[in-house]
Amino acid sequence: MAHKFEWQEHRTTTPDGVYRVLRAAILDGTVPPGGQLREAHIAADLGISRSPLREALTKLEEEGLIVKIPFRGAFVVEVSARDVAEIASVRLRVEPYAAELAAEALRGPQRPQLLQTVEDLHRATEKNDIPASIDAHLRFHRLFYDLSGHSILQSLWSGWETKLRLYLSADHRSYSDPHELAVEHEKLATVALEGDIDAFRQELADHFQSALRAQTADQGDAHPGV
């Protein structure tokens, strides 16, 4: 299926501008997982040459959002419910530990940063800005790993982030009330700041509920909260 690409803001022919347009199209579901990014069509839609387009595609490939297949072209990476379920099952065990290690920083100088991610998520969901809500969603969870001071935990998150970003492009659209997503993260922030790791683990389990069910069932089209 062909997708029409249009400039969302000011017209630009720079690789970074093209990258932003294509990235938004991937994350808002305009081009779904497995969808092809056809160079000729995109160049024509955006009125640009192939050079900035190819630079933009290379950046998307480096970010892990697309894969280039020789003689076929560029495709959005596909992520299954089982992939996310397996990640969720590990996160349920290690993310509370990351939150525990990060607790001192979060209750101190980094507290405003955590609260800002929740505010950003509220604002993005109110506007139904899916790329912005995904960015805020991932920044919220990444903060626990970044502030843990634990290099292995940080490496684990780095290995998951692109898959989660792609899956969230579907997950965020599955909420009948996107505001619920922000409320869930507000609860997580509250218990994390209180230092109640058991409550944090329970909130996380509730957040991952549908994802964890996909481990034992064939739910390839499920949209688990992550």
Coordinates of C-alpha atoms in Angstrom, one line a residue:
M1 CA 0.0 0.0 0.0
A2 CA 1.4 3.4 -0.9
H3 CA 1.5 6.2 1.7
K4 CA 1.4 9.9 1.0
F5 CA 4.1 11.9 2.7
E6 CA 3.5 15.6 3.4
W7 CA 5.5 18.2 5.3
Q8 CA 4.1 18.7 8.8
E9 CA 5.8 21.9 9.6
H10 CA 8.1 24.2 7.5
R11 CA 9.2 22.8 4.2
T12 CA 12.8 21.6 4.3
T13 CA 15.1 19.6 2.1
T14 CA 17.6 18.7 4.7
P15 CA 18.3 15.1 5.7
D16 CA 17.3 15.9 9.3
G17 CA 14.0 17.4 8.1
V18 CA 13.3 14.3 6.0
Y19 CA 14.3 12.1 8.9
R20 CA 11.8 13.8 11.2
V21 CA 8.9 13.4 8.7
L22 CA 9.6 9.7 8.1
R23 CA 10.2 9.0 11.8
A24 CA 6.9 10.6 12.7
A25 CA 5.1 8.6 9.9
I26 CA 6.5 5.4 11.4
L27 CA 5.7 6.2 15.0
D28 CA 2.2 7.5 14.3
G29 CA 1.4 4.3 12.2
T30 CA 1.2 6.0 8.8
V31 CA 3.7 3.4 7.7
P32 CA 3.0 0.2 9.8
P33 CA 5.6 -2.4 10.9
G34 CA 6.6 -4.3 7.8
G35 CA 5.6 -1.4 5.5
Q36 CA 7.9 -0.4 2.7
L37 CA 9.4 3.1 2.4
R38 CA 9.7 3.5 -1.4
E39 CA 12.3 6.1 -2.3
A40 CA 10.8 7.2 -5.6
H41 CA 7.3 7.8 -4.0
I42 CA 8.7 9.6 -1.0
A43 CA 11.0 11.8 -3.1
A44 CA 8.1 12.8 -5.3
D45 CA 5.7 13.4 -2.4
L46 CA 8.2 15.6 -0.6
G47 CA 9.7 17.3 -3.7
I48 CA 13.2 16.3 -2.8
S49 CA 16.2 14.6 -4.4
R50 CA 17.3 11.1 -3.4
S51 CA 20.4 12.3 -1.6
P52 CA 18.8 13.8 1.6
L53 CA 16.3 10.9 1.5
R54 CA 19.0 8.3 1.6
E55 CA 20.8 10.1 4.4
A56 CA 17.5 10.1 6.4
L57 CA 16.9 6.4 5.7
T58 CA 20.5 5.6 6.9
K59 CA 19.7 7.5 10.2
L60 CA 16.5 5.6 10.6
E61 CA 18.4 2.3 10.0
E62 CA 21.0 3.3 12.6
E63 CA 18.2 4.0 15.1
G64 CA 16.8 0.5 14.4
L65 CA 13.4 1.7 13.0
I66 CA 13.9 0.3 9.5
V67 CA 15.8 -2.4 7.8
K68 CA 17.3 -2.3 4.3
I69 CA 17.0 -5.5 2.3
P70 CA 19.2 -5.7 -0.8
F71 CA 17.3 -5.5 -4.1
R72 CA 14.0 -5.0 -2.3
G73 CA 14.3 -1.7 -0.4
A74 CA 13.7 -0.2 3.1
F75 CA 11.0 -1.6 5.4
V76 CA 9.8 -0.7 8.9
V77 CA 11.0 -3.2 11.4
E78 CA 8.4 -5.7 12.7
V79 CA 8.1 -6.4 16.4
S80 CA 5.8 -9.2 17.6
A81 CA 3.7 -9.4 20.8
R82 CA 5.9 -12.3 21.9
D83 CA 9.0 -10.1 21.6
V84 CA 7.4 -7.5 23.9
A85 CA 6.1 -10.2 26.3
E86 CA 9.6 -11.6 26.7
I87 CA 11.0 -8.1 27.3
A88 CA 8.2 -7.4 29.8
S89 CA 8.9 -10.5 31.7
V90 CA 12.5 -9.5 32.3
R91 CA 11.6 -5.9 32.9
L92 CA 9.2 -6.9 35.7
R93 CA 12.2 -8.4 37.5
V94 CA 14.9 -5.8 36.8
E95 CA 13.1 -2.5 36.6
P96 CA 12.1 -2.4 40.3
Y97 CA 15.8 -3.0 41.1
A98 CA 16.7 -0.1 38.8
A99 CA 14.1 2.0 40.5
E100 CA 15.6 1.0 43.9
L101 CA 19.1 1.9 42.8
A102 CA 17.8 5.2 41.3
A103 CA 15.7 6.1 44.4
E104 CA 18.2 8.5 46.0
A105 CA 18.7 10.5 42.8
L106 CA 15.0 10.5 42.1
R107 CA 14.1 11.8 45.5
G108 CA 16.8 14.4 45.2
P109 CA 18.2 16.4 42.2
Q110 CA 16.5 14.3 39.5
R111 CA 13.0 14.5 41.0
P112 CA 12.0 17.3 38.6
Q113 CA 13.1 15.3 35.6
L114 CA 10.9 12.4 36.5
L115 CA 7.9 14.6 37.1
Q116 CA 8.6 16.4 33.8
T117 CA 8.3 13.2 31.9
V118 CA 4.9 12.6 33.4
E119 CA 3.8 16.1 32.6
D120 CA 5.1 15.7 29.0
L121 CA 3.1 12.4 28.7
H122 CA 0.0 14.1 30.0
R123 CA 0.4 17.0 27.4
A124 CA 1.2 14.6 24.5
T125 CA -1.8 12.3 25.2
E126 CA -4.1 15.4 25.5
K127 CA -3.0 16.4 22.1
N128 CA -3.1 12.8 20.8
D129 CA 0.5 13.4 19.7
I130 CA 1.6 9.8 19.4
P131 CA 5.3 10.3 18.6
A132 CA 5.6 12.8 21.5
S133 CA 3.7 10.4 23.9
I134 CA 6.1 7.6 22.9
D135 CA 9.1 9.7 23.5
A136 CA 7.8 10.7 27.0
H137 CA 6.8 7.2 27.8
L138 CA 10.2 5.8 27.0
R139 CA 12.1 8.7 28.7
F140 CA 10.1 7.9 31.9
H141 CA 11.2 4.3 32.1
R142 CA 14.7 4.9 30.8
L143 CA 15.3 7.3 33.7
F144 CA 15.3 4.5 36.2
Y145 CA 18.0 2.6 34.2
D146 CA 20.1 5.8 33.5
L147 CA 20.0 6.8 37.2
S148 CA 20.7 3.3 38.5
G149 CA 24.4 3.7 37.9
H150 CA 24.4 0.0 36.8
S151 CA 26.0 -0.5 33.4
I152 CA 24.4 -3.9 32.8
L153 CA 20.9 -2.6 33.5
Q154 CA 21.6 0.4 31.2
S155 CA 22.8 -2.0 28.4
L156 CA 19.6 -4.0 28.8
W157 CA 17.4 -0.9 28.3
S158 CA 19.5 0.1 25.3
G159 CA 18.9 -3.3 23.7
W160 CA 15.1 -3.0 24.2
E161 CA 14.3 0.6 23.4
T162 CA 13.9 0.5 19.7
K163 CA 11.6 -2.6 19.8
L164 CA 9.6 -0.9 22.5
R165 CA 9.4 2.3 20.5
L166 CA 8.0 0.5 17.4
Y167 CA 5.5 -1.5 19.4
L168 CA 4.3 1.5 21.3
S169 CA 3.3 3.1 17.9
A170 CA 0.5 0.5 17.9
D171 CA 0.0 0.3 21.7
H172 CA -0.7 4.0 22.2
R173 CA -3.4 4.0 19.6
S174 CA -5.1 1.0 21.3
Y175 CA -6.1 3.1 24.4
S176 CA -9.8 4.2 24.2
D177 CA -8.8 7.0 26.5
P178 CA -5.1 7.9 26.0
H179 CA -5.1 9.9 29.3
E180 CA -5.1 6.5 31.1
L181 CA -1.6 6.0 29.9
A182 CA -0.4 9.2 31.6
V183 CA -2.3 8.3 34.8
E184 CA -0.6 4.9 34.9
H185 CA 2.8 6.6 34.8
E186 CA 1.8 9.1 37.4
K187 CA 1.0 6.2 39.8
L188 CA 4.4 4.6 39.0
A189 CA 6.2 7.9 39.7
T190 CA 4.4 8.3 43.0
V191 CA 5.4 5.0 44.4
A192 CA 8.9 5.3 43.0
L193 CA 9.3 8.7 44.8
E194 CA 7.9 7.1 48.0
G195 CA 10.6 4.4 47.7
D196 CA 7.9 1.7 47.9
I197 CA 9.5 -0.9 45.6
D198 CA 6.9 -3.6 46.3
A199 CA 4.2 -1.1 45.2
F200 CA 6.3 -0.1 42.2
R201 CA 6.5 -3.8 41.2
Q202 CA 2.8 -4.3 41.5
E203 CA 2.0 -1.1 39.5
L204 CA 4.5 -2.3 36.9
A205 CA 2.8 -5.8 36.8
D206 CA -0.6 -4.1 36.2
H207 CA 0.9 -2.0 33.5
F208 CA 2.4 -5.1 31.8
Q209 CA -0.6 -7.3 32.3
S210 CA -1.6 -7.9 28.7
A211 CA 2.0 -8.2 27.6
L212 CA 2.7 -10.9 30.1
R213 CA -0.3 -12.9 29.0
A214 CA 1.1 -12.9 25.5
Q215 CA 3.9 -15.2 26.7
T216 CA 1.6 -18.1 27.0
A217 CA -0.9 -17.4 24.3
D218 CA -0.8 -16.7 20.6
Q219 CA -1.6 -13.0 20.7
G220 CA 0.4 -11.7 17.7
D221 CA -2.1 -8.8 17.3
A222 CA -2.3 -7.8 20.9
H223 CA -1.2 -4.4 22.0
P224 CA 0.4 -4.8 25.5
G225 CA 1.1 -1.8 27.7
V226 CA 4.9 -1.5 28.0

